[in-house]
XYZ file of C-alpha atoms in Angstrom:
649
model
C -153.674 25.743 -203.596
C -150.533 25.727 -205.742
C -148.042 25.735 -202.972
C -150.290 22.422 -201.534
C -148.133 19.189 -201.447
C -150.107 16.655 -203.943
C -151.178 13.312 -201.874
C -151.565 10.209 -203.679
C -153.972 8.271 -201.116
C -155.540 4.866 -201.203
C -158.852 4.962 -199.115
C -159.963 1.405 -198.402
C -163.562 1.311 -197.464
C -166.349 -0.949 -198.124
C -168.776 1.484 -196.805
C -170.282 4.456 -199.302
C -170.998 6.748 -196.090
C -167.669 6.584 -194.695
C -166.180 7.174 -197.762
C -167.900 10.061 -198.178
C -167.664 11.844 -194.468
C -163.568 10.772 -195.117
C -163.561 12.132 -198.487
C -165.252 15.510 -197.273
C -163.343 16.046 -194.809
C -159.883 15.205 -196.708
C -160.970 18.000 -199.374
C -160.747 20.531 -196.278
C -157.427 19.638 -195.034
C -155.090 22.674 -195.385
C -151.858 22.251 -197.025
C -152.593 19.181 -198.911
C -154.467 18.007 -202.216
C -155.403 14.848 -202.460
C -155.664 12.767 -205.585
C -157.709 9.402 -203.695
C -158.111 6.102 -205.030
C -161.303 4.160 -203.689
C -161.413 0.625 -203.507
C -163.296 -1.801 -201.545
C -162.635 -5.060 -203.367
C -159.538 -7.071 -201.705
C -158.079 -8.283 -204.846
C -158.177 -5.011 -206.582
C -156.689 -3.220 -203.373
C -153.370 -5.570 -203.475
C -153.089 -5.321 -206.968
C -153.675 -1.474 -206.545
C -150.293 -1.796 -204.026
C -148.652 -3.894 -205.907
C -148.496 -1.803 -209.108
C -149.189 1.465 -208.211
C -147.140 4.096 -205.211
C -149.284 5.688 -202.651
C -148.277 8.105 -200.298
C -150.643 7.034 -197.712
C -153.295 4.315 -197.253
C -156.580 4.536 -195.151
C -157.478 1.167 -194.579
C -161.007 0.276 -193.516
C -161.041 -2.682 -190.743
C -164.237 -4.347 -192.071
C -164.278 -5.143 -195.771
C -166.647 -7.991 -196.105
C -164.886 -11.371 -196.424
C -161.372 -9.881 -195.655
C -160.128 -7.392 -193.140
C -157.581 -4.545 -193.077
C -155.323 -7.111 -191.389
C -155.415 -9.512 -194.690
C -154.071 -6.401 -196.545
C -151.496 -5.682 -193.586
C -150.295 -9.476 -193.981
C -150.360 -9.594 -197.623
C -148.665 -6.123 -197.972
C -145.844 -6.972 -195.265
C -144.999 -10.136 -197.698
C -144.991 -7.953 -200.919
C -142.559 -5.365 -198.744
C -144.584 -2.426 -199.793
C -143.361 0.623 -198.257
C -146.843 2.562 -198.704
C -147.741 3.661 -195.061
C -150.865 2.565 -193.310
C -153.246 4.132 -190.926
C -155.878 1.577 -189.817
C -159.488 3.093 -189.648
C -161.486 1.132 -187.133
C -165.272 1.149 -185.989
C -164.500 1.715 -181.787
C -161.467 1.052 -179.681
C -160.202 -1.919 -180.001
C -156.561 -2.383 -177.927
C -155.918 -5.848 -179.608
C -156.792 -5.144 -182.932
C -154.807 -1.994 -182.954
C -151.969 -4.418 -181.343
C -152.144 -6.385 -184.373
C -152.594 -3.914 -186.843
C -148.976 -1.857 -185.604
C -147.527 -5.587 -185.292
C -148.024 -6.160 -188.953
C -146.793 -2.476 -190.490
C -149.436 -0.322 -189.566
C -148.411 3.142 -188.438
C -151.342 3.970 -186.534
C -154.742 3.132 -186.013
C -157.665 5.860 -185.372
C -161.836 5.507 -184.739
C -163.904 6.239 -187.507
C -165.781 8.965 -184.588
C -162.345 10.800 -184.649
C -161.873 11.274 -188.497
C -162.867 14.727 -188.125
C -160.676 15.858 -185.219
C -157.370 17.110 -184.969
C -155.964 13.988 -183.976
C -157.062 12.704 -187.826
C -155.269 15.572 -188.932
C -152.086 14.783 -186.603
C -151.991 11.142 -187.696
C -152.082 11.797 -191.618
C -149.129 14.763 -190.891
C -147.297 12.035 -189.351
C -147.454 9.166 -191.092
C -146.594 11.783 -194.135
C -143.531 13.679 -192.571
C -141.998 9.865 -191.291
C -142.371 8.942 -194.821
C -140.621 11.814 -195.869
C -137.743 11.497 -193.630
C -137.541 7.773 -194.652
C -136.706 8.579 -198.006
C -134.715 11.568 -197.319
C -132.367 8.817 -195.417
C -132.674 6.935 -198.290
C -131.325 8.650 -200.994
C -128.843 10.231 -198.602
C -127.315 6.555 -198.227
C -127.350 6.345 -202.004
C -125.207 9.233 -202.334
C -122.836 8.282 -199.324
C -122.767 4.465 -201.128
C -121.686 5.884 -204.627
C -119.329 8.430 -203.102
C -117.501 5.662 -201.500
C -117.816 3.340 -204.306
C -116.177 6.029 -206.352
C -113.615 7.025 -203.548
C -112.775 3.203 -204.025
C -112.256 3.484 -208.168
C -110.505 5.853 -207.743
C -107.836 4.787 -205.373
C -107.493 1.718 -207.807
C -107.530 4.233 -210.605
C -104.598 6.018 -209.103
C -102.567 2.200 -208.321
C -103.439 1.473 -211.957
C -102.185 4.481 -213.620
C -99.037 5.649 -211.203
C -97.272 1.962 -211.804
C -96.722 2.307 -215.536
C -96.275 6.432 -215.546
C -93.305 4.880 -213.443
C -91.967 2.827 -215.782
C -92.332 5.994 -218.388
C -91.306 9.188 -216.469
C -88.467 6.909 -214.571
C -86.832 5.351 -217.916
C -87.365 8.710 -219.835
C -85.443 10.770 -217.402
C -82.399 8.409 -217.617
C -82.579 8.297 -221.471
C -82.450 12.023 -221.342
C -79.001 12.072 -219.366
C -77.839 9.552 -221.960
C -75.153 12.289 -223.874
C -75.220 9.033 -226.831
C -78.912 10.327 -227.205
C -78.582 13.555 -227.783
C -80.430 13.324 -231.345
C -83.927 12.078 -230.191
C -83.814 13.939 -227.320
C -86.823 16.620 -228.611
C -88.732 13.431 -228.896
C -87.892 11.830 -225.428
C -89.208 15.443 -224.142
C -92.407 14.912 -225.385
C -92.829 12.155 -224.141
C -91.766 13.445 -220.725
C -93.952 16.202 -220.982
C -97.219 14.525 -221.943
C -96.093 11.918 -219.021
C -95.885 15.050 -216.256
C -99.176 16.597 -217.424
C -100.931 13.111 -217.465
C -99.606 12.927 -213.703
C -100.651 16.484 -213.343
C -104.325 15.596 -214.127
C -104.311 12.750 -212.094
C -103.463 14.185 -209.225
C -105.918 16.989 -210.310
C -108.745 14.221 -210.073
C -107.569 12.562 -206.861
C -107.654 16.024 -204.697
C -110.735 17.185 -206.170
C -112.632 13.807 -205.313
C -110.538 14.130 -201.559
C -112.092 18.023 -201.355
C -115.181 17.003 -202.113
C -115.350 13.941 -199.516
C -113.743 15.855 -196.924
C -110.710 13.907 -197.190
C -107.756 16.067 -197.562
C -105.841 17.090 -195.024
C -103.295 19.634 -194.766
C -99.572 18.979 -193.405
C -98.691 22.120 -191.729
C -95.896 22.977 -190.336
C -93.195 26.141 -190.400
C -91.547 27.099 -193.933
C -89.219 29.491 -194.949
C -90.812 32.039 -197.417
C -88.105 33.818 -199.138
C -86.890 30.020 -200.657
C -89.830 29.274 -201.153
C -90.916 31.909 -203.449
C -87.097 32.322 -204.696
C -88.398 28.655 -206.013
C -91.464 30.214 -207.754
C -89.571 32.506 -209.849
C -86.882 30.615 -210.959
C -89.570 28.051 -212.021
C -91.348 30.374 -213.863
C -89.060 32.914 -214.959
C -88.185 30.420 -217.769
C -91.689 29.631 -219.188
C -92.154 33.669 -219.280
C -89.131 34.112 -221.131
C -90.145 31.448 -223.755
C -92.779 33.423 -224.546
C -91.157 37.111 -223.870
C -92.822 38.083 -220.885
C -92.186 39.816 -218.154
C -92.284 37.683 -214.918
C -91.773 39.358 -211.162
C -92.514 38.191 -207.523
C -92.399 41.549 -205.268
C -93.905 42.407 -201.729
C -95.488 45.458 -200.842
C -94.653 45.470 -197.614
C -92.267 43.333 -195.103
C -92.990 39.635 -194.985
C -92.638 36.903 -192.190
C -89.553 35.062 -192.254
C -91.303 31.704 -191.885
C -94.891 30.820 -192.372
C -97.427 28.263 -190.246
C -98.576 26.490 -193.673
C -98.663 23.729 -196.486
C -95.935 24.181 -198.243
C -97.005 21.336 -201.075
C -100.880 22.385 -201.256
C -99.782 26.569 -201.096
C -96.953 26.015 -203.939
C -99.558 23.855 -205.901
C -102.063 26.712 -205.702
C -99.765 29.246 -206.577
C -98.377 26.804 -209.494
C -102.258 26.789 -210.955
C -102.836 29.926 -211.004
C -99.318 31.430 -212.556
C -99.460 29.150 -214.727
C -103.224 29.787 -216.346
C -101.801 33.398 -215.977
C -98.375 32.318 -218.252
C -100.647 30.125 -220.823
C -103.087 33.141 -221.142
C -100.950 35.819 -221.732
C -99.137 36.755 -224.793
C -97.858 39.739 -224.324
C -96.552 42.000 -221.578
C -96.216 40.393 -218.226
C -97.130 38.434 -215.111
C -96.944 40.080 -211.810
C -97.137 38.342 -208.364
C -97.135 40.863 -205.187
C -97.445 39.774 -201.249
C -98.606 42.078 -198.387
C -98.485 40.803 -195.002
C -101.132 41.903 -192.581
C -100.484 42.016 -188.385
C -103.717 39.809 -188.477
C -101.743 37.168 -190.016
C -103.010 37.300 -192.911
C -100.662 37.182 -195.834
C -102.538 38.068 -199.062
C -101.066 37.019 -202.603
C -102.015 39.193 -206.166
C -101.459 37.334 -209.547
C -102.042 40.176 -212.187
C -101.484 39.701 -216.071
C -101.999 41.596 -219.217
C -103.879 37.882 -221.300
C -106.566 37.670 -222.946
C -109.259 38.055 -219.886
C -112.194 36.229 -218.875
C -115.848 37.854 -220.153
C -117.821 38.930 -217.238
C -120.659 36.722 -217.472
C -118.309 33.492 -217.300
C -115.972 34.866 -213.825
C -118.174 32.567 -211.658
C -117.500 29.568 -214.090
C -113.925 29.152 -214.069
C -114.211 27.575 -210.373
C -116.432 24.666 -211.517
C -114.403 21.650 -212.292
C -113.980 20.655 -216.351
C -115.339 23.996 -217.102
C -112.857 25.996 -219.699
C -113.557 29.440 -220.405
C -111.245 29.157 -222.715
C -114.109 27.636 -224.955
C -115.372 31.192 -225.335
C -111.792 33.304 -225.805
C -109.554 31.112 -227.427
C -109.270 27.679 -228.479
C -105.237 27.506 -228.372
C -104.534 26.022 -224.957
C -106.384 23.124 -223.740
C -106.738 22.118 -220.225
C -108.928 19.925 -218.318
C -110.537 22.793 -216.241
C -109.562 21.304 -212.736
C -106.601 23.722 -211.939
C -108.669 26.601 -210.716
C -111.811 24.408 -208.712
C -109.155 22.991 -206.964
C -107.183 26.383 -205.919
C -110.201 27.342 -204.708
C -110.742 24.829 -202.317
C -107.035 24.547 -200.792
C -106.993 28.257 -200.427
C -110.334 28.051 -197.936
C -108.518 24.896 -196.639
C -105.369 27.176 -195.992
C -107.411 29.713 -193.886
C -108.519 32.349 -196.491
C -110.355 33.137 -199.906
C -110.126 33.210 -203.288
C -110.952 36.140 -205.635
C -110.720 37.214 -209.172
C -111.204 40.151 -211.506
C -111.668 40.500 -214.946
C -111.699 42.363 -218.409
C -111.366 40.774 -222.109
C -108.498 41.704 -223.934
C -106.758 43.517 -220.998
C -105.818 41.051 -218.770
C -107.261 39.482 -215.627
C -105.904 39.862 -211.247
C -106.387 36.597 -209.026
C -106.343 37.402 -205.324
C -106.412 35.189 -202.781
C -105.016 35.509 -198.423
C -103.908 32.398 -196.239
C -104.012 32.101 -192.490
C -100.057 32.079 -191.703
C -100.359 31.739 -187.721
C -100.316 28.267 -185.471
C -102.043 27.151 -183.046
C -100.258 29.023 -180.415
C -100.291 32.345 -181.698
C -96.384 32.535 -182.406
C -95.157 36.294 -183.120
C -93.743 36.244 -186.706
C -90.170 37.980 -187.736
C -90.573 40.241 -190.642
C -88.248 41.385 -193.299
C -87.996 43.275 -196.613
C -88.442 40.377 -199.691
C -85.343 39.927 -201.589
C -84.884 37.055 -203.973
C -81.675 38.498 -205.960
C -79.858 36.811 -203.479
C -81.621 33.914 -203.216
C -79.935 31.055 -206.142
C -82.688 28.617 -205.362
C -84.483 26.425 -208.622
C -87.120 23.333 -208.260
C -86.079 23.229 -211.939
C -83.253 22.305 -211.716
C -82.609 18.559 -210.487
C -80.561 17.158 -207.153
C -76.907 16.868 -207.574
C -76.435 13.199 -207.363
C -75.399 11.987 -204.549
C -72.435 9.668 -203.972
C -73.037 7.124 -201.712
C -72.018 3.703 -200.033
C -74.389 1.388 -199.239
C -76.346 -1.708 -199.510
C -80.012 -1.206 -200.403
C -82.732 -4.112 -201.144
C -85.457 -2.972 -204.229
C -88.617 -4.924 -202.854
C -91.029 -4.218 -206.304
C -93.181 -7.009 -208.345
C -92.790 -5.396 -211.394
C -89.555 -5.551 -213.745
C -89.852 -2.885 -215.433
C -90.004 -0.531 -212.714
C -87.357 -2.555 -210.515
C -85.058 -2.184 -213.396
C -85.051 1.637 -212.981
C -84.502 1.849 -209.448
C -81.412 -0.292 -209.562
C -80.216 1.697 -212.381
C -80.718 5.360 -210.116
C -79.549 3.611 -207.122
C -76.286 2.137 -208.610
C -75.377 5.181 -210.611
C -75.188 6.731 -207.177
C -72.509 4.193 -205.799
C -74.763 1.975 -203.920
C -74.317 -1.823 -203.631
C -78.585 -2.995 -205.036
C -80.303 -6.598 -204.399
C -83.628 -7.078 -205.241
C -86.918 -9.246 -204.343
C -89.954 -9.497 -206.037
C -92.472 -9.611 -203.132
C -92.208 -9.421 -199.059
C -92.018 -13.251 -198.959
C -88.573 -13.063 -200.574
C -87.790 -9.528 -198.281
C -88.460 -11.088 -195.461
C -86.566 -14.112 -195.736
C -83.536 -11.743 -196.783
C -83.687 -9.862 -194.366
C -84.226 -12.546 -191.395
C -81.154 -14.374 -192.758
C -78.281 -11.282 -193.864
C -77.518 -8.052 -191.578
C -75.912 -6.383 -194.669
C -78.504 -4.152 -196.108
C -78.705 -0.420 -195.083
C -81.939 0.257 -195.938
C -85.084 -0.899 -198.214
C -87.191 0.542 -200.671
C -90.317 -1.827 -200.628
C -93.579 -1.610 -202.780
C -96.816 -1.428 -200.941
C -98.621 -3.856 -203.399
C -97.136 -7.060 -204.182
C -98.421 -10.661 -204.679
C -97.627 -13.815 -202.235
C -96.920 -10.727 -198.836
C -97.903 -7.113 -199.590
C -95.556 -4.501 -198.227
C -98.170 -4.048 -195.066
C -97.524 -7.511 -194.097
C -93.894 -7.685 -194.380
C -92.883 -4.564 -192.455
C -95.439 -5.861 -189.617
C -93.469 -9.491 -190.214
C -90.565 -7.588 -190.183
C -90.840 -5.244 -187.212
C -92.084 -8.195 -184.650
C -88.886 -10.167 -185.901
C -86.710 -6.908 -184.652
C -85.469 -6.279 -187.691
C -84.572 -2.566 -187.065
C -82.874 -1.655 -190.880
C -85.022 1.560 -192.616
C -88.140 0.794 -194.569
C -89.563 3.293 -197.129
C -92.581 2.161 -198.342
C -93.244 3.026 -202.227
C -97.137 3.892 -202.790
C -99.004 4.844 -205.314
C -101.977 6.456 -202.798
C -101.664 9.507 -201.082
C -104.635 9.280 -199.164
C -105.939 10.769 -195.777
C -104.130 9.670 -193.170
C -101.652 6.703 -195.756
C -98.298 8.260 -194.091
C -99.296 8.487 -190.824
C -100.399 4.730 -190.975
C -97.330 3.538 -192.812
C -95.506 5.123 -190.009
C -97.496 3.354 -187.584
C -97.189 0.063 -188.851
C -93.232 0.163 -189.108
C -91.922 2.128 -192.225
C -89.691 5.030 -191.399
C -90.857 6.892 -194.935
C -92.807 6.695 -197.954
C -92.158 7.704 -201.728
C -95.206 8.502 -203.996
C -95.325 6.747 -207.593
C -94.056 7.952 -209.955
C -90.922 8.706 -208.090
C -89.336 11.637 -208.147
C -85.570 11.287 -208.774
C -85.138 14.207 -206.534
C -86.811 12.989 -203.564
C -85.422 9.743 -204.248
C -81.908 10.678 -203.738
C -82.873 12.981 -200.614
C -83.964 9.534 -198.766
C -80.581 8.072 -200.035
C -78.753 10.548 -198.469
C -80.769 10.941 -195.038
C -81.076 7.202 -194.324
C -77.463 6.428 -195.635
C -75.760 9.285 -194.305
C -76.901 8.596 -190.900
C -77.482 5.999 -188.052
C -81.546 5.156 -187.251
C -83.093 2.714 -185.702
C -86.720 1.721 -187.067
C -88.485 3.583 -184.732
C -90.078 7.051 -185.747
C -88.714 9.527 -182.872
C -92.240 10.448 -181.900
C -93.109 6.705 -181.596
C -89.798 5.703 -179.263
C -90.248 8.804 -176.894
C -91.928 7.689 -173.695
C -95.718 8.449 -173.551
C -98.463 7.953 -170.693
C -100.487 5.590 -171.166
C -103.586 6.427 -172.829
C -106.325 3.941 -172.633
C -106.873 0.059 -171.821
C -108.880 -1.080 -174.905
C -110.792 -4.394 -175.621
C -111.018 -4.648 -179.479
C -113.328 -6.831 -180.690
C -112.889 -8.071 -184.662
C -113.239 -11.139 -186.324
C -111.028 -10.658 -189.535
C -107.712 -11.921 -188.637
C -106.039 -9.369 -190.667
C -107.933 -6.043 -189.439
C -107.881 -6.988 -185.632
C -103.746 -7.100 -186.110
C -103.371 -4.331 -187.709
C -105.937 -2.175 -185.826
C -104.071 -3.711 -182.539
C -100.746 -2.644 -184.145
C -102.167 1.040 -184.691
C -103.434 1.328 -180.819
C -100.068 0.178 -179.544
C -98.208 2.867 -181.205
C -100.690 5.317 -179.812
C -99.688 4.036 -176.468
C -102.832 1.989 -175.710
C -102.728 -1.513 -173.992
C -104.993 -3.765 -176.308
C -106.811 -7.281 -175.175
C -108.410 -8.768 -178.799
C -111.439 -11.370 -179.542
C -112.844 -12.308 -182.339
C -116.167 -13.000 -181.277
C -119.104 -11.805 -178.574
C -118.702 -15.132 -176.477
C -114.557 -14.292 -176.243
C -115.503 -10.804 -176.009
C -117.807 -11.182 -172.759
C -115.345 -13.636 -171.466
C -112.184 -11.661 -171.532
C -114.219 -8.308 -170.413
C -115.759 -10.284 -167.335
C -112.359 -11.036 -166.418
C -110.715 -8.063 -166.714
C -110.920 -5.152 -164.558
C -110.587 -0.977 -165.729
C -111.292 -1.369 -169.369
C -111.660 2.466 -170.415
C -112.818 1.704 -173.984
C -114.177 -1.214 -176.052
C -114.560 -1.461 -180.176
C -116.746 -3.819 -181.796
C -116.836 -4.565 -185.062
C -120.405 -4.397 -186.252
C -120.385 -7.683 -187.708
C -119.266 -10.422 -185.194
C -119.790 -14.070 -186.333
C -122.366 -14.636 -183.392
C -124.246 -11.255 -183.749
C -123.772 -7.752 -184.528
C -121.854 -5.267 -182.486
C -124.759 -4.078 -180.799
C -125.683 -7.396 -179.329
C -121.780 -7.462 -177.748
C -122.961 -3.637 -176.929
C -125.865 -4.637 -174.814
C -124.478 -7.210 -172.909
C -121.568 -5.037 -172.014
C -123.761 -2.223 -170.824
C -125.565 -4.938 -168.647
C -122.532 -5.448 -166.614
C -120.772 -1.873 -167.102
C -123.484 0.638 -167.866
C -120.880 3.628 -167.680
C -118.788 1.663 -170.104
C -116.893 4.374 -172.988
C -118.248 1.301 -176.078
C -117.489 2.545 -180.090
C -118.797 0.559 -183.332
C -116.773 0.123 -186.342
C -119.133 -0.346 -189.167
C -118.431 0.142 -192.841
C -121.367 2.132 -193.518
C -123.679 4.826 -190.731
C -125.477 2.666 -188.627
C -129.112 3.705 -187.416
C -128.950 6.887 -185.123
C -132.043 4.574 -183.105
C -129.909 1.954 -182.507
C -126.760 3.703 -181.560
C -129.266 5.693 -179.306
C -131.065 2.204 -177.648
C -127.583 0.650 -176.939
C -125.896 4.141 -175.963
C -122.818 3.724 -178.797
C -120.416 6.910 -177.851
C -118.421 6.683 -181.046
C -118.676 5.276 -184.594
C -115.955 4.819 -187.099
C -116.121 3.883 -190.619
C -113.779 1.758 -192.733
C -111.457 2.059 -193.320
C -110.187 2.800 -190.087
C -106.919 5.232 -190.116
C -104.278 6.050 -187.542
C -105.735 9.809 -187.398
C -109.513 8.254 -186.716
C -108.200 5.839 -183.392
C -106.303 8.883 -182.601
C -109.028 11.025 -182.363
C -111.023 8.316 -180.798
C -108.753 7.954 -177.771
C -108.798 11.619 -177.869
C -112.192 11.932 -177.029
């Protein structure tokens, strides 16, 4: 009895028998224990629904002056969501008509309340409730995940524009030689600005991992720089603190690697680092083996402080710190290690660790290093001596001729680009939004290139390079962002810009794109864009925001696809009745003169074999995608990656 689910019931009868024969034969129902509420009075019943919840209701036709009907009618207005079954003296096929009209779930003969069919109908009603609010709370959780995946991409705009101003104006104060005597202090402040970024970034790709919305940018990469990098990087922060610090290889390694260079060196980067700010004595020792599976396997071994047994499992829950429990002289917001753990199953592989307090602690983890097409890798011994290679040390600056427009909104920040760019050599104008770009650029063939800011007032940076690009106005665009989100450079790329820099820029990178876009001849076109493709579908989209249906159109086209627009069903239905081999058409869910799935149905009335998707910002029914035969969904915001794998499919 225990393992019974408990029933809260309402049994609505007027009639002391029936109760009883129900009642009796409730009590022997396996699997369930009922706690029942009688009532026979009408008032009392719809107070009884009003203020109390009921898992089920067994509602009596006859009840004296009323009848189950005035309870259907009155509950229907009140929106109760208790489920009926509607208990009736014989067969009655327009009374049970009405009764599933108004809400009822279904309707049984008082004869039948001890057959299996009773039994079926009460299971039913029960598990349909039960699914109900399954799909309930499962769109509560997919509504607050994307209301925070919304915060947080304004967090990240928010927070990336001043670190700009701060990281950007600090690193030119510290190449001031006039400065030399507050330069400890202008390092703090540097510091605490990187590890600010650090955690940022920390939040951002943890709330992508868990949303299924990073994505990985393989592609091949030289190992022996890359891990010539490593050292170099760390080799100083071990020798602050008199340690030993060695990258070796156990056996021959490939020459290049099939992975993410950014998300491998960041995991790497966690974890030698934890391994650095936990040890304090002795040394830090990270060994490769390369197996013919393709499997390259990484050790990170130290002689710190250790993690206790009992806590090994913790330290890959985010904003957990063992350190709480071994030593309270390094902080840290707990993120580092949650996060290696997910990029290294991302990466092909798994993520281990070992552990004793006091004598040190070994992370282990292995990455998939083969493509898609099974590539033979060239192996060779490891040698870094002769490898001079150091992220730590910055990018000669480049000297360069030029003419570059600054497109930014904000002063401050505009003010340190020009001063970068024109200790470089290059000729700077500015403008503060894409209103001013644009009209710069339509009237003067002088500038080289552009750096322009994504979010301005008066014309974003979206608008401009589309205002720009259907003017043929060919000069580079790099688009400056503060979002690195799934799919953001793909879609830039799309829509006109030949690169993007993240916020805070990196003075580094930042002088690489001067030297690419100024050292050589493009034209606006991304190569992959201007070589010729076949063409991949003939699509009808169908949106009535002005804004989305242009840029959604401007997407398609650079995957090759002819696109017809409306705006509305009746335009839809027109321009689809006059136009012949349509292969796909997208409808926006909400359409000024009905939803999607009205422009669906009429569509499949003329065209039943018709390919038909639905853009919706939230899962529509699985019924109703079912009763109009929707083939694909997509959810806003719609990205280049998403159409692409639409016209994929």
């Amino acid at each position: 009895m225990g393992d019974n689910r408990l029933v809260n019931l309402l049994l609505v009868e007027d009639d002391e028998d029936d109760y009883m024969l129900a009642l009796d034969y409730l009590q022997e129902m396996p699997d369930y224990d009922f706690n029942i509420t009688w009532l026979s009075n009408f008032d009392d019943i719809i107070q009884a629904l009003e203020h109390a919840k009921f898992d089920l209701c067994l509602l009596d036709y006859q009840l004296g002056a009323h009848t189950g009907l005035s309870v259907l009618e009155v509950a229907k207005k009140m929106l109760c969501t208790t489920p009926f079954i509607m208990l009736t003296g014989q067969a009655d096929e327009v009374l049970d008509n009405q009764a599933l009209a108004l809400g009822a779930e279904d309707f049984l003969v008082k004869s039948e309340i001890n057959s299996v069919r009773f039994i079926r109908a009460i299971r039913y009603a029960l598990a349909r409730t039960e699914l109900a609010n399954e799909r309930i709370e499962r769109l509560k959780v997919e509504a607050d995940s994307r209301a925070k995946d919304r915060f947080l991409a304004h967090l990240s705009h928010e927070l990336r524009t001043p670190l700009t101003s701060i990281m950007g104006y600090t690193d030119l104060l510290l190449n001031r030689a006039e400065l030399d005597n507050i330069k400890p202090e202008l390092s703090i402040i540097n510091n605490n600005s990187q590890h600010l970024l650090t955690l940022l970034n920390d939040v951002l790709d943890l709330s992508k991992i868990k949303a299924n919305a990073l994505s990985l940018t393989k592609e091949w990469m030289p190992l022996a720089p890359f891990l010539a990098d490593l050292q170099s990087l760390f080799k100083v922060a071990a020798n602050k603190k008199n340690l030993d610090f060695k990258i070796s290889a156990l056996s021959d390694i490939p020459k290049q690697i099939y992975s993410d260079n950014t998300r491998l060196r960041q995991v790497l980067i966690n974890i030698i680092y934890n391994a650095i700010k936990f040890t304090h004595s002795g040394h830090i020792l990270v060994t490769l083996e390369y197996q013919n599976s393709g499997t390259l396997h990484f050790t990170i071994s130290d002689t710190g402080v250790g993690i206790p047994t009992d806590k090994l499992k913790r330290i890959f829950k985010p904003f957990e710190q063992v350190q709480d429990t071994t030593t309270r002289q390094e902080e840290g917001a707990g993120l580092g290690l949650a996060i290696s753990g997910a990029l290294v199953t991302l990466l092909g592989g798994g993520l281990h660790v070992e552990s004793k307090l006091a004598q040190g602690s070994q992370f282990s983890f292995f990455i998939d290093t083969n493509d898609d097409v099974g590539r033979r890798l060239e192996l060779a011994p490891l040698d870094l001596q002769t490898l001079q290679v150091s992220s730590s040390t910055p990018t000669n600056k480049p000297l360069l001729t030029g003419h570059v427009l600054v497109v930014e909104d904000i002063p401050e920040i505009r003010a340190l680009i020009i001063n970068i760019l024109s200790s470089s050599g290059v000729t700077v104008s500015t403008a503060k939004n894409g209103v001013e770009a644009v009209d710069l650029l339509s009237h003067s063939h002088t500038f080289d290139m552009v750096l322009m800011d994504l979010h301005m007032p008066k014309m974003d940076g979206r608008e401009a390079i589309v205002t720009l690009r259907k003017n043929a106005i060919t000069v580079p665009v790099v688009a400056l962002t503060a979002a690195a989100l799934k799919g953001n450079k793909e879609t830039l790329t799309a829509l006109g810009f030949n690169d993007c820099l993240t916020k805070p820029i990196d003075i580094d990178d930042l002088y690489r794109c001067l030297s690419f876009y100024l050292g050589h001849t493009h034209t606006v076109q991304n190569e992959k864009t201007a070589k010729k493709r076949n063409q991949i579908d003939n699509i009808l989209l169908v949106e009535d925001d002005e804004d989305a249906r242009e840029l959604m159109t401007l997407l398609l086209q650079t995957l090759g696809a002819k696109v017809q627009s409306a705006h509305d069903i009746a335009s839809c239905m027109a321009c689809f009745e006059c136009t012949t081999n349509i292969d796909l058409v997208i409808l926006d869910l909400t359409l000024p003169d009905g939803s999607g799935f009205d422009a669906a149905s009429k569509i499949r009335a003329l065209a039943p074999t018709q390919n038909i998707a639905i853009v919706s910002g939230s899962d529509p029914e699985p019924e109703l995608l079912a009763k109009y035969d929707v083939d694909k969904v997509l959810l806003k915001p719609v990205s280049l990656p998403d159409l692409q794998q639409l016209i994929k499919t």
